[in-house]
JSON list of C-alpha atoms in Angstrom, two decimals:
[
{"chain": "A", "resi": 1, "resn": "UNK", "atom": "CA", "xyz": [49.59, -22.34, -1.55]},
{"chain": "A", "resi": 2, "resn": "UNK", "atom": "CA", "xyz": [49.12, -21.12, -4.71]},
{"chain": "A", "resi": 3, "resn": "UNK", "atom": "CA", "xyz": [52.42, -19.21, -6.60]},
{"chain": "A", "resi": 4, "resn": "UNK", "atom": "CA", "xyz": [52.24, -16.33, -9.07]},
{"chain": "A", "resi": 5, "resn": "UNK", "atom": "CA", "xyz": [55.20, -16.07, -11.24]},
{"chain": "A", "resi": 6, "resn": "UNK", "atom": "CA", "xyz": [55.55, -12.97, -13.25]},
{"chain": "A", "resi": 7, "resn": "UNK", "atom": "CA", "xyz": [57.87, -12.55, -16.27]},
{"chain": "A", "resi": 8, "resn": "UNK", "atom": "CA", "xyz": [60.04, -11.21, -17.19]},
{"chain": "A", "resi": 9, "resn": "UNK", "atom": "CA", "xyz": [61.54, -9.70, -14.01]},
{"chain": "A", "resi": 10, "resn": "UNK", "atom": "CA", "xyz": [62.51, -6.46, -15.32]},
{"chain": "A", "resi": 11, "resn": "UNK", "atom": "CA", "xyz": [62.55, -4.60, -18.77]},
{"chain": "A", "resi": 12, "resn": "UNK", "atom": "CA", "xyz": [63.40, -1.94, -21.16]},
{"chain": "A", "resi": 13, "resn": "UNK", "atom": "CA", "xyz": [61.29, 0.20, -23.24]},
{"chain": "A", "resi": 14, "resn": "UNK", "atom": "CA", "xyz": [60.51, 3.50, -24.73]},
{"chain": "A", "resi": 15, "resn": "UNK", "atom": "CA", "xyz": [57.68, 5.70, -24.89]},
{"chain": "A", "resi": 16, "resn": "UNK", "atom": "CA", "xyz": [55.29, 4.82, -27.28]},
{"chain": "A", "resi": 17, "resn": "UNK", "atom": "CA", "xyz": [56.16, 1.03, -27.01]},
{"chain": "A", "resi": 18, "resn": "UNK", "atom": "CA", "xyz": [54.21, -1.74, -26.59]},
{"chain": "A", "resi": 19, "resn": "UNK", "atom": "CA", "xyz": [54.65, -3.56, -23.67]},
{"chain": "A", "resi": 20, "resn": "UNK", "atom": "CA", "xyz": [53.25, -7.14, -22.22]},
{"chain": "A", "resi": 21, "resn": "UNK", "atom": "CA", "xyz": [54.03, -8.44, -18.42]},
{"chain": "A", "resi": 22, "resn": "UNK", "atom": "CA", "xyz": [52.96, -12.52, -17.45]},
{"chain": "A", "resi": 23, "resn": "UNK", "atom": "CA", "xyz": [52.18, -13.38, -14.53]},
{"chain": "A", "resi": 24, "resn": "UNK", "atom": "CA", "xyz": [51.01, -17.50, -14.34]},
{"chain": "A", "resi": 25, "resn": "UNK", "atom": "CA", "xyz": [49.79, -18.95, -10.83]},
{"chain": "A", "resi": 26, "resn": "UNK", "atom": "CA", "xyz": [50.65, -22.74, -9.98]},
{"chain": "A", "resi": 27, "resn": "UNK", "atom": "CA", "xyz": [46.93, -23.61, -10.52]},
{"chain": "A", "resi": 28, "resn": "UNK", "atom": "CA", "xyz": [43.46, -22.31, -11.77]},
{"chain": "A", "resi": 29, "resn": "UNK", "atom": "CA", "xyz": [42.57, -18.93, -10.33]},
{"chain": "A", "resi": 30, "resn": "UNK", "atom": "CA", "xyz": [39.25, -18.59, -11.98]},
{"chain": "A", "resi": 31, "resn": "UNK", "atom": "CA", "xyz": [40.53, -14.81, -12.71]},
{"chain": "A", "resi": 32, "resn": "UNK", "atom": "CA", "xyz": [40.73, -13.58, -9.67]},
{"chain": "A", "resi": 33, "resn": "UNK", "atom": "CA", "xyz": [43.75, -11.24, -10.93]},
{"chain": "A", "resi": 34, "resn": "UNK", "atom": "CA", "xyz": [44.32, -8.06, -10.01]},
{"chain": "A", "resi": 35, "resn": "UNK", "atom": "CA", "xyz": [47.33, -5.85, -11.42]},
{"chain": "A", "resi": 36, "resn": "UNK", "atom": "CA", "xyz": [49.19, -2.72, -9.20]},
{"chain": "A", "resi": 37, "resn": "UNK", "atom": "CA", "xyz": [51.52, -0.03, -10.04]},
{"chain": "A", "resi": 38, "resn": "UNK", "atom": "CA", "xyz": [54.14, 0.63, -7.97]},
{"chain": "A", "resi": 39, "resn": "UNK", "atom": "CA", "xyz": [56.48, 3.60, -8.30]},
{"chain": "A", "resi": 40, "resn": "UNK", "atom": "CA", "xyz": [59.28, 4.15, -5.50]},
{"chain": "A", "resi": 41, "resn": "UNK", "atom": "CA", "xyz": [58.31, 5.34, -1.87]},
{"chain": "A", "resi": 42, "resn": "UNK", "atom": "CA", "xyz": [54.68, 5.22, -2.76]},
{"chain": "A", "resi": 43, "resn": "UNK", "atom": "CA", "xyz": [52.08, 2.51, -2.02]},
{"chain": "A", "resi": 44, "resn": "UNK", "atom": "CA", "xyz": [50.45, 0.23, -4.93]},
{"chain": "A", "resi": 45, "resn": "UNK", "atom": "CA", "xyz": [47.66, 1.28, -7.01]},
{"chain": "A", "resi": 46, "resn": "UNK", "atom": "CA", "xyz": [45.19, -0.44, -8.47]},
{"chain": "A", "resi": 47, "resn": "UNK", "atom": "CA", "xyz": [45.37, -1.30, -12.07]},
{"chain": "A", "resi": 48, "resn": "UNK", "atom": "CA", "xyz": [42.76, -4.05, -12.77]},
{"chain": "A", "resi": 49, "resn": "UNK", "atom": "CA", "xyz": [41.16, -6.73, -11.45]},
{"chain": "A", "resi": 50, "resn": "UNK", "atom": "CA", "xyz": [38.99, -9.75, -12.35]},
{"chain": "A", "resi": 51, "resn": "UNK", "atom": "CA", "xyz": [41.83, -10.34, -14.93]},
{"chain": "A", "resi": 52, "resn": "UNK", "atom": "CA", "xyz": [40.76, -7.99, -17.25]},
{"chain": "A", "resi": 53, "resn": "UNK", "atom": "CA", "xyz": [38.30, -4.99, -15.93]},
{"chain": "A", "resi": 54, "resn": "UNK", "atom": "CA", "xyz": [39.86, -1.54, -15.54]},
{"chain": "A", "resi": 55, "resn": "UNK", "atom": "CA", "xyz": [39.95, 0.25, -12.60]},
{"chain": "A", "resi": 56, "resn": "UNK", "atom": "CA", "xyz": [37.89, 3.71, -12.44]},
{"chain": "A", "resi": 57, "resn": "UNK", "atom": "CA", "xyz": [40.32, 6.59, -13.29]},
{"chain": "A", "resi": 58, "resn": "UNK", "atom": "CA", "xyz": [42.78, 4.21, -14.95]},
{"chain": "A", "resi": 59, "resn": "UNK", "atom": "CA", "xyz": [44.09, 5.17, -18.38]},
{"chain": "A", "resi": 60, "resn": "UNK", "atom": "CA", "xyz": [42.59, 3.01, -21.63]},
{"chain": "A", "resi": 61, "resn": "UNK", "atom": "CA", "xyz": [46.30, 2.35, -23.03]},
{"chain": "A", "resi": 62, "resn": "UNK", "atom": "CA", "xyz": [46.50, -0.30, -19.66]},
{"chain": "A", "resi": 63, "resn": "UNK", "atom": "CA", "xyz": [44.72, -3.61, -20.33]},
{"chain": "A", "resi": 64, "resn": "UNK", "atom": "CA", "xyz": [44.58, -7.10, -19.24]},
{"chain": "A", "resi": 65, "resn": "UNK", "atom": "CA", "xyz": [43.69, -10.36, -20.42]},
{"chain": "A", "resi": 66, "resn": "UNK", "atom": "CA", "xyz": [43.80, -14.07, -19.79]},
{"chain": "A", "resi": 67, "resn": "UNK", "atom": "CA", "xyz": [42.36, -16.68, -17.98]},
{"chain": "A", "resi": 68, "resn": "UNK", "atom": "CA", "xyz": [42.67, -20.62, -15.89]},
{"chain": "A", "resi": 69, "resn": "UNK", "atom": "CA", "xyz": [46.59, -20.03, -15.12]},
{"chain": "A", "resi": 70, "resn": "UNK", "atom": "CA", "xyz": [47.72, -17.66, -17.55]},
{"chain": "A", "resi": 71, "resn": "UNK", "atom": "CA", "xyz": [46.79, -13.67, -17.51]},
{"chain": "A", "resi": 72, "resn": "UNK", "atom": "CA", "xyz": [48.78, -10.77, -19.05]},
{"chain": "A", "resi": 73, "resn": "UNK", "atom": "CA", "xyz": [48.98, -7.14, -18.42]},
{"chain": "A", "resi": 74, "resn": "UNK", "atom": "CA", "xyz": [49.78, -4.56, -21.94]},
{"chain": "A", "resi": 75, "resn": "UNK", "atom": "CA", "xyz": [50.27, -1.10, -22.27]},
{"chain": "A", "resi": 76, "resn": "UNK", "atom": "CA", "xyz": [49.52, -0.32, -25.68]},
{"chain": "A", "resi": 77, "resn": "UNK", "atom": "CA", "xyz": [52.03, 2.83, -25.69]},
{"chain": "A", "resi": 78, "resn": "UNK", "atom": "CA", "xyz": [54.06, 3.22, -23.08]},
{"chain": "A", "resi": 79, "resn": "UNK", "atom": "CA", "xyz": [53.50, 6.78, -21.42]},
{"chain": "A", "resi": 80, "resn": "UNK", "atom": "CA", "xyz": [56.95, 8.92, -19.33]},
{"chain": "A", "resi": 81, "resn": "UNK", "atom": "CA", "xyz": [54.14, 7.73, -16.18]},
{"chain": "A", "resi": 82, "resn": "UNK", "atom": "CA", "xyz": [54.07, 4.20, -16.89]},
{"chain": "A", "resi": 83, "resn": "UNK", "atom": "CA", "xyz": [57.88, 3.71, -15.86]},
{"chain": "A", "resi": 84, "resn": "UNK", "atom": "CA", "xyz": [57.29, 2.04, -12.32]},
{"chain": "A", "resi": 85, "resn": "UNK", "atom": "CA", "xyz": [57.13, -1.70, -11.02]},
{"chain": "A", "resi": 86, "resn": "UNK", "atom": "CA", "xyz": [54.06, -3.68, -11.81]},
{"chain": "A", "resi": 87, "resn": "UNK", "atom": "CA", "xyz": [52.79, -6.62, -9.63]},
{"chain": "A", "resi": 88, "resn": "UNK", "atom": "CA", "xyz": [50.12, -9.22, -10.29]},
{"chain": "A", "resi": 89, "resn": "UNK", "atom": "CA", "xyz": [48.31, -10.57, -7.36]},
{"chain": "A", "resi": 90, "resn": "UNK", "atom": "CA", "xyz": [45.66, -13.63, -7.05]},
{"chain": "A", "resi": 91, "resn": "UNK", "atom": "CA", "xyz": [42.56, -13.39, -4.60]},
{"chain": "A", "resi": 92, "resn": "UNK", "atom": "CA", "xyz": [41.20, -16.87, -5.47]},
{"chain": "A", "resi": 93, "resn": "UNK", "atom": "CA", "xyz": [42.46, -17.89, -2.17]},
{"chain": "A", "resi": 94, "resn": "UNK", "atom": "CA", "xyz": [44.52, -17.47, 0.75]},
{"chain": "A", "resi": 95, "resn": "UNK", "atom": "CA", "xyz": [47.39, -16.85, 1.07]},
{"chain": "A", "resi": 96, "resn": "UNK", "atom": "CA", "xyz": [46.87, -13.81, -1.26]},
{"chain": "A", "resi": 97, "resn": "UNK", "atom": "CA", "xyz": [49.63, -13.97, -3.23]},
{"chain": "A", "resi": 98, "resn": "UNK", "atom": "CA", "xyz": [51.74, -11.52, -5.25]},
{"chain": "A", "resi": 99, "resn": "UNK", "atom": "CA", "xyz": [53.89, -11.92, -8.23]},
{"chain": "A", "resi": 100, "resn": "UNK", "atom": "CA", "xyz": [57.33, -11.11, -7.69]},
{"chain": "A", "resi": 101, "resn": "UNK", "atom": "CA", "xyz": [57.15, -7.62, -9.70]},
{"chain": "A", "resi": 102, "resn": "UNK", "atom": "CA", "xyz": [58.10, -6.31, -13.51]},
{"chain": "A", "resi": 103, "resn": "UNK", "atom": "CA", "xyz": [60.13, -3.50, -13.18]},
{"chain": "A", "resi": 104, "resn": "UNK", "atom": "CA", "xyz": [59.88, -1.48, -16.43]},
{"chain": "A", "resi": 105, "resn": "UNK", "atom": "CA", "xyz": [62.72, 1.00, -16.79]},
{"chain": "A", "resi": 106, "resn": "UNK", "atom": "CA", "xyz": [63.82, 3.71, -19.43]},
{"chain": "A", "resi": 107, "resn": "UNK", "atom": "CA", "xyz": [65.58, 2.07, -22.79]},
{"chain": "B", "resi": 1, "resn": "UNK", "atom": "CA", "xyz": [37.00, 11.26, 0.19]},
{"chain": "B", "resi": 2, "resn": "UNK", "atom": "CA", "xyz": [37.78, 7.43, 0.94]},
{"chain": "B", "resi": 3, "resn": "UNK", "atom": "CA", "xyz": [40.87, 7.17, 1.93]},
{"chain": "B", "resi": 4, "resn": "UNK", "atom": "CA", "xyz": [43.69, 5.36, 4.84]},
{"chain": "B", "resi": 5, "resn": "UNK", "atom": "CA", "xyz": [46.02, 7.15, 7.15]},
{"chain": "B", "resi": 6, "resn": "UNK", "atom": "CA", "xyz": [48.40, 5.15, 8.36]},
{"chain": "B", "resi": 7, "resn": "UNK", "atom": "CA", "xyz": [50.54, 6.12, 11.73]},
{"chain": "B", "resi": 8, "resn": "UNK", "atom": "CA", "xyz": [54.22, 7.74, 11.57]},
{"chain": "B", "resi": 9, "resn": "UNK", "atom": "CA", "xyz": [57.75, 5.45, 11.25]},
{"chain": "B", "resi": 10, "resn": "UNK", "atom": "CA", "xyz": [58.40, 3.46, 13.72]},
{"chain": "B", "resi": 11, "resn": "UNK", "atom": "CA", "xyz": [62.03, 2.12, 15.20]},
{"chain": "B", "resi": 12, "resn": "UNK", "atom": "CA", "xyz": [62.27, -1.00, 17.35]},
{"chain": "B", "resi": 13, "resn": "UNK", "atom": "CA", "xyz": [64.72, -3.54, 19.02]},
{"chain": "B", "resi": 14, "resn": "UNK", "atom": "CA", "xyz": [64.62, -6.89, 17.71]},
{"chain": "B", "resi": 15, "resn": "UNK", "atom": "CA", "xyz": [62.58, -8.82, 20.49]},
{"chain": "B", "resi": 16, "resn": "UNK", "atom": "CA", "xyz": [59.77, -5.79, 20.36]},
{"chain": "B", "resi": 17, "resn": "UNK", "atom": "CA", "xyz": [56.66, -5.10, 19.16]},
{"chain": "B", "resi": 18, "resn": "UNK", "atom": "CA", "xyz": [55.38, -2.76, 16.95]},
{"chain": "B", "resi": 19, "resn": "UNK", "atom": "CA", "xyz": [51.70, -1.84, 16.83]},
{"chain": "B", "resi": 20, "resn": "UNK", "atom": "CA", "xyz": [50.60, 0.12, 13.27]},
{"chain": "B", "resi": 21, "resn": "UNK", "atom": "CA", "xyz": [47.49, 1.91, 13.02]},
{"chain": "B", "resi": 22, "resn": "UNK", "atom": "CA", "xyz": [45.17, 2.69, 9.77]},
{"chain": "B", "resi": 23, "resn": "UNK", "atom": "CA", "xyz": [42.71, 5.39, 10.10]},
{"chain": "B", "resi": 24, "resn": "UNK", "atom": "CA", "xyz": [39.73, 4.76, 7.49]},
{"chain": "B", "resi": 25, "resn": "UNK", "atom": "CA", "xyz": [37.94, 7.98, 6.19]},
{"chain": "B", "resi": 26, "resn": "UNK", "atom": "CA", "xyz": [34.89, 8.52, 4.03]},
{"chain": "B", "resi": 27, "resn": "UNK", "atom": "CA", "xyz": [33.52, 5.07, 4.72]},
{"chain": "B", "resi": 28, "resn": "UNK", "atom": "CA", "xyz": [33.10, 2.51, 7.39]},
{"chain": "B", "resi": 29, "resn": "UNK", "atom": "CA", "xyz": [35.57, 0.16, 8.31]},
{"chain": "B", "resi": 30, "resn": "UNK", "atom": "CA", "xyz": [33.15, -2.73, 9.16]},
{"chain": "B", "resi": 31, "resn": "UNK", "atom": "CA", "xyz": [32.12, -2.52, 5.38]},
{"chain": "B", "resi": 32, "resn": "UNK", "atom": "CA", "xyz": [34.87, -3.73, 4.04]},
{"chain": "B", "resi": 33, "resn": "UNK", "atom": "CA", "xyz": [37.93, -6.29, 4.22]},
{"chain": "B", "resi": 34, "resn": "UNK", "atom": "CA", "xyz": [41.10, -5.19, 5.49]},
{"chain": "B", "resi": 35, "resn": "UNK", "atom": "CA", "xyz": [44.09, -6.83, 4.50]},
{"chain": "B", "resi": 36, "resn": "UNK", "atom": "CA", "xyz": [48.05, -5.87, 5.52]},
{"chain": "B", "resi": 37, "resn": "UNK", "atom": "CA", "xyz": [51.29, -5.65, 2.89]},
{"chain": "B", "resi": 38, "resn": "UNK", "atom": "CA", "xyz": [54.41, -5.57, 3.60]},
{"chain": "B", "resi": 39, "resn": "UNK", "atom": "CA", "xyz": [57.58, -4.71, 1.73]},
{"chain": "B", "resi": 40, "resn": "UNK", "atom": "CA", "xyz": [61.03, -5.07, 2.71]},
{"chain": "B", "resi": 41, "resn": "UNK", "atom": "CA", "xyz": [63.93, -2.55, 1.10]},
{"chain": "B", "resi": 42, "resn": "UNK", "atom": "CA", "xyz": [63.95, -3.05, -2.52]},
{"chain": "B", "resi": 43, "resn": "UNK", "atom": "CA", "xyz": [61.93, -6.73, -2.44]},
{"chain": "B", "resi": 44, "resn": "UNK", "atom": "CA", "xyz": [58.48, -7.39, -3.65]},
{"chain": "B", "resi": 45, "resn": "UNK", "atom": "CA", "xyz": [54.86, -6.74, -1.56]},
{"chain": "B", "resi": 46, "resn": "UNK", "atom": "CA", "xyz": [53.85, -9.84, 0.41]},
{"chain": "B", "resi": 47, "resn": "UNK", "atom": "CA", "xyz": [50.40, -10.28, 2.33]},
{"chain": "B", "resi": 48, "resn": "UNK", "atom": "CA", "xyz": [50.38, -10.74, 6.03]},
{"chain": "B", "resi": 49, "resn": "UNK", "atom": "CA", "xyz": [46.18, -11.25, 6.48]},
{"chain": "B", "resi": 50, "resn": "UNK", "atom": "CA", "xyz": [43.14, -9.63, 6.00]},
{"chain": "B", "resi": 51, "resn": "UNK", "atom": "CA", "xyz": [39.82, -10.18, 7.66]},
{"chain": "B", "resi": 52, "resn": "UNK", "atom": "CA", "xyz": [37.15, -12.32, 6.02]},
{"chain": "B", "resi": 53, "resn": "UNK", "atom": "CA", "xyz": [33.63, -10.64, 6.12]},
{"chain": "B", "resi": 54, "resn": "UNK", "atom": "CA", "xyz": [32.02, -13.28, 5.69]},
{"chain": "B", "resi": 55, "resn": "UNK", "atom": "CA", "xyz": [33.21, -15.60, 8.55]},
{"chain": "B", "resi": 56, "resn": "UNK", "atom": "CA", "xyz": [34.03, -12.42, 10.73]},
{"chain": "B", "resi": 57, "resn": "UNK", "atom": "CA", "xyz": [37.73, -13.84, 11.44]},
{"chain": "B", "resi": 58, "resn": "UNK", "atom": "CA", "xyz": [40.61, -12.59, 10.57]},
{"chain": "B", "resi": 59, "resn": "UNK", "atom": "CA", "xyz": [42.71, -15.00, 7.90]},
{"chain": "B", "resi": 60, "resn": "UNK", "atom": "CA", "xyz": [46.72, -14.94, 8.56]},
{"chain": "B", "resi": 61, "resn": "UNK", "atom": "CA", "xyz": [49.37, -15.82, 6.27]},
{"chain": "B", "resi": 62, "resn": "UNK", "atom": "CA", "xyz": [50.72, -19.06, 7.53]},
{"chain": "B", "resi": 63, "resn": "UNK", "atom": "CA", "xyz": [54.53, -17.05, 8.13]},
{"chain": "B", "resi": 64, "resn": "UNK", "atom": "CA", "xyz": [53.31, -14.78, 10.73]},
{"chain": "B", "resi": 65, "resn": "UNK", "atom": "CA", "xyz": [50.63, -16.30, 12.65]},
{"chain": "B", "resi": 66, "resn": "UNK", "atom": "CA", "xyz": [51.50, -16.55, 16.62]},
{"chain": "B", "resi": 67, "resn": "UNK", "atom": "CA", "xyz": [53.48, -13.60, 16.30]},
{"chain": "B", "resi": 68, "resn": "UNK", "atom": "CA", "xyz": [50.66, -10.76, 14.38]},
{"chain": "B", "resi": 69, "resn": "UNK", "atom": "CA", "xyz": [47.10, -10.16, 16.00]},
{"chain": "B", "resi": 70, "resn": "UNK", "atom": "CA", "xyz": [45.20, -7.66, 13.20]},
{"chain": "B", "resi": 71, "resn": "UNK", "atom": "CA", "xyz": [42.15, -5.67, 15.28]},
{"chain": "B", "resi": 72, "resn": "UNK", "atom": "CA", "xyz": [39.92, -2.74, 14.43]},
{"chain": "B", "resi": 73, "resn": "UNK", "atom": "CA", "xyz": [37.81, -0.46, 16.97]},
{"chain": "B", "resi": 74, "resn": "UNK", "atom": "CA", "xyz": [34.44, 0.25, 14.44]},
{"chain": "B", "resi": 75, "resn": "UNK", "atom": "CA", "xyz": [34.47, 3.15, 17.28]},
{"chain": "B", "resi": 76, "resn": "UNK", "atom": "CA", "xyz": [37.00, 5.13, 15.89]},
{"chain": "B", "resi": 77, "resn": "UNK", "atom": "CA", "xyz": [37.38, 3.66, 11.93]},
{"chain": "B", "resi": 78, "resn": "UNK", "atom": "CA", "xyz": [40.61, 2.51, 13.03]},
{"chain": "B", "resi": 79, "resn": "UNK", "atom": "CA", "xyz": [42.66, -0.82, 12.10]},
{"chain": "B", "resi": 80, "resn": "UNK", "atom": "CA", "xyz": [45.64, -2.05, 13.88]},
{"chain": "B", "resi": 81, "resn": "UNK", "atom": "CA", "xyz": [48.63, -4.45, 13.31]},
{"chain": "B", "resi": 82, "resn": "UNK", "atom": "CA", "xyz": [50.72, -5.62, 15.51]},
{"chain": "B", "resi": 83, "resn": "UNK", "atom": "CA", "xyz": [53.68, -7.36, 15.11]},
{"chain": "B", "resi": 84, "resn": "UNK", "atom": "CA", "xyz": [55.76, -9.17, 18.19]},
{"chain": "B", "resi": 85, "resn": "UNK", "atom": "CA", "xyz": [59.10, -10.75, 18.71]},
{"chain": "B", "resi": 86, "resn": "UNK", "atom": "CA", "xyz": [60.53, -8.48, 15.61]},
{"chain": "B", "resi": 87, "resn": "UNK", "atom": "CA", "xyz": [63.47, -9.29, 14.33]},
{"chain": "B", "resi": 88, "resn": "UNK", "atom": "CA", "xyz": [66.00, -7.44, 11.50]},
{"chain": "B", "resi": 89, "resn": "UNK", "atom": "CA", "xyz": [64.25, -9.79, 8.69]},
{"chain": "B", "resi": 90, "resn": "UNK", "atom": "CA", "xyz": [61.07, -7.55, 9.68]},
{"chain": "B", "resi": 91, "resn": "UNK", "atom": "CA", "xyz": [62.23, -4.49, 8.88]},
{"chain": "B", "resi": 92, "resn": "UNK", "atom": "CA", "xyz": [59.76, -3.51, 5.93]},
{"chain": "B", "resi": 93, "resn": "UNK", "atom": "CA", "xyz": [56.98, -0.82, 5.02]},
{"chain": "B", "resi": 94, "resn": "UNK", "atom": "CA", "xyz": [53.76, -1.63, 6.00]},
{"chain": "B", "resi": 95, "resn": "UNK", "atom": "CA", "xyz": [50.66, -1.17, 4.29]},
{"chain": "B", "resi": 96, "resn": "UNK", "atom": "CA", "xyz": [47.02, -1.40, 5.49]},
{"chain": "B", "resi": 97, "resn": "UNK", "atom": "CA", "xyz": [44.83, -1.80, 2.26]},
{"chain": "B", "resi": 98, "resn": "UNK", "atom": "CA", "xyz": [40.52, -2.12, 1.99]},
{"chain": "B", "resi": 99, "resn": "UNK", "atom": "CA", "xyz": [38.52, -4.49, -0.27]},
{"chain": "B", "resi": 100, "resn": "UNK", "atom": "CA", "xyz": [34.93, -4.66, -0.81]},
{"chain": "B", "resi": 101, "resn": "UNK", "atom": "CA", "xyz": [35.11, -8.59, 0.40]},
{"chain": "B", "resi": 102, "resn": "UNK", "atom": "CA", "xyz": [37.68, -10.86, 1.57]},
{"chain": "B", "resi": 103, "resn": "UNK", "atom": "CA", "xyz": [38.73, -12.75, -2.01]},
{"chain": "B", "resi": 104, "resn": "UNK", "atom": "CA", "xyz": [39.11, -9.33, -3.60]},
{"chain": "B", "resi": 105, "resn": "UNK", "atom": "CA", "xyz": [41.27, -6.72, -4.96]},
{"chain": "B", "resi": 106, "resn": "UNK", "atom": "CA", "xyz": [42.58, -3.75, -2.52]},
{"chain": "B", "resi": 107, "resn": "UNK", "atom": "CA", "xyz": [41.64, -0.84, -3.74]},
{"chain": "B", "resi": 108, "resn": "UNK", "atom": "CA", "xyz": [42.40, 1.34, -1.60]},
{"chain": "B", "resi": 109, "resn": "UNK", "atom": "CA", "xyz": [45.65, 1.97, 0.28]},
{"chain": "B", "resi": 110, "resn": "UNK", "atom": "CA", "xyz": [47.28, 3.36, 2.90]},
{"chain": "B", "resi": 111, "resn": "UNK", "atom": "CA", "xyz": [50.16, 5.66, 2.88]},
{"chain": "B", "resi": 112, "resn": "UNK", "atom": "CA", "xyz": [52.89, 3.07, 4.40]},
{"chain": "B", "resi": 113, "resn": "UNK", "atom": "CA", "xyz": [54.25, 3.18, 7.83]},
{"chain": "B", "resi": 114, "resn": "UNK", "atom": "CA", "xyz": [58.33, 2.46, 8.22]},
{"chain": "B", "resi": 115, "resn": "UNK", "atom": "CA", "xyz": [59.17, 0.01, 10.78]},
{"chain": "B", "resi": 116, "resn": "UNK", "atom": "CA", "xyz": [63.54, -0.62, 10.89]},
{"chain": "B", "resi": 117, "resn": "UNK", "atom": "CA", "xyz": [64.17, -3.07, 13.46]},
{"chain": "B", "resi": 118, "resn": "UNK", "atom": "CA", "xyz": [67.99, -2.55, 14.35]},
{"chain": "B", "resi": 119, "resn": "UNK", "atom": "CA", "xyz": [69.96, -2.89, 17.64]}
]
């Protein structure tokens, strides 16, 4: 099975900063990586997928790169919306793992 | 409007079984891949199976097959879960969530369904 570790686990920020979540899988995914939102009682939402294409209604500031093992997830200025948990996930094959989450809280 | 109604919280004995349901709106539900989350309180979202277009079988993640069966009736747009033999460790939120294939993202979600397992 294939593992997605994210890093770091958790951290804090302010509006306006820059911020950069890893995630890294145990072997080549051929970027099949998606990213979600989560904030509390609601279900995940779509970020991006393919590693680096934007989902329809999401906001430019969110971007992601990468590729082979490696992918990353920035927001380029961290918005009062953006504080939430964010999870990478790989659908290169099954089981379709998830990262274990970023959690991105208020400095 | 695309979008997945899921059925109301559910509370259950460990030994039961639950049975979740996913109503699909504004598109058809043998069009797509639909794949289950779950979340337990205040851990991370972990994939239970989703059903492979291609092959027309549903795929399980190794942890819960023998004890989850995932069905849909194309009659009513409906997906089902259900989970047997539950125990505490089960107690989670469930999600139902659509992809356009199999190895894809999930794009669309459902609301979550509650399911406490407690004595």
């Amino acid at each position: 099975d294939i593992q997605m570790t994210q890093s770091p686990s958790s951290l804090s920020a302010s509006v306006g900063d820059r911020v950069t979540i890893t995630c890294r899988a145990s072997q080549s995914i051929n970027n099949y990586l998606n990213w979600y939102q989560q904030k509390p009682g609601k279900a995940p939402k779509l970020l991006i997928y393919a590693a680096s294409t934007l989902q329809s209604g999401v906001p430019s500031r969110f971007s992601g790169s990468g590729s082979g093992t490696a992918y990353t997830l920035s927001i380029s200025s961290l918005q009062p919306d953006d504080f939430a948990t964010y999870y990478c996930q790989q659908s290169y094959n099954t089981p379709l793992a998830f990262g274990q989450g970023t959690k991105v809280e208020f400095k | 409007q695309v979008q997945l109604v899921q059925s109301g919280a559910e509370v259950k004995k460990p030994g039961a079984s639950v049975r979740v349901s996913c109503k699909v709106s504004g598109y058809s539900l043998s069009d797509v891949s639909m794949h289950w989350v779950r979340q337990a309180p205040g851990k991370g979202l972990e994939w239970m199976g989703g059903f492979d277009l291609d092959d027309a079988e549903t795929v399980y993640a190794r942890e819960f097959q023998g004890r989850v069966t995932m069905t849909e009736d194309t009659s009513t747009n409906t997906a089902y879960m259900e989970l047997r033999s539950l125990r505490s460790e089960d107690t989670a939120v469930y999600f139902c969530a659509s992809a356009v294939e199999f190895s894809s993202y999930l794009d669309v979600w459902g609301q979550g369904t509650t399911v406490t397992v407690s004595s």
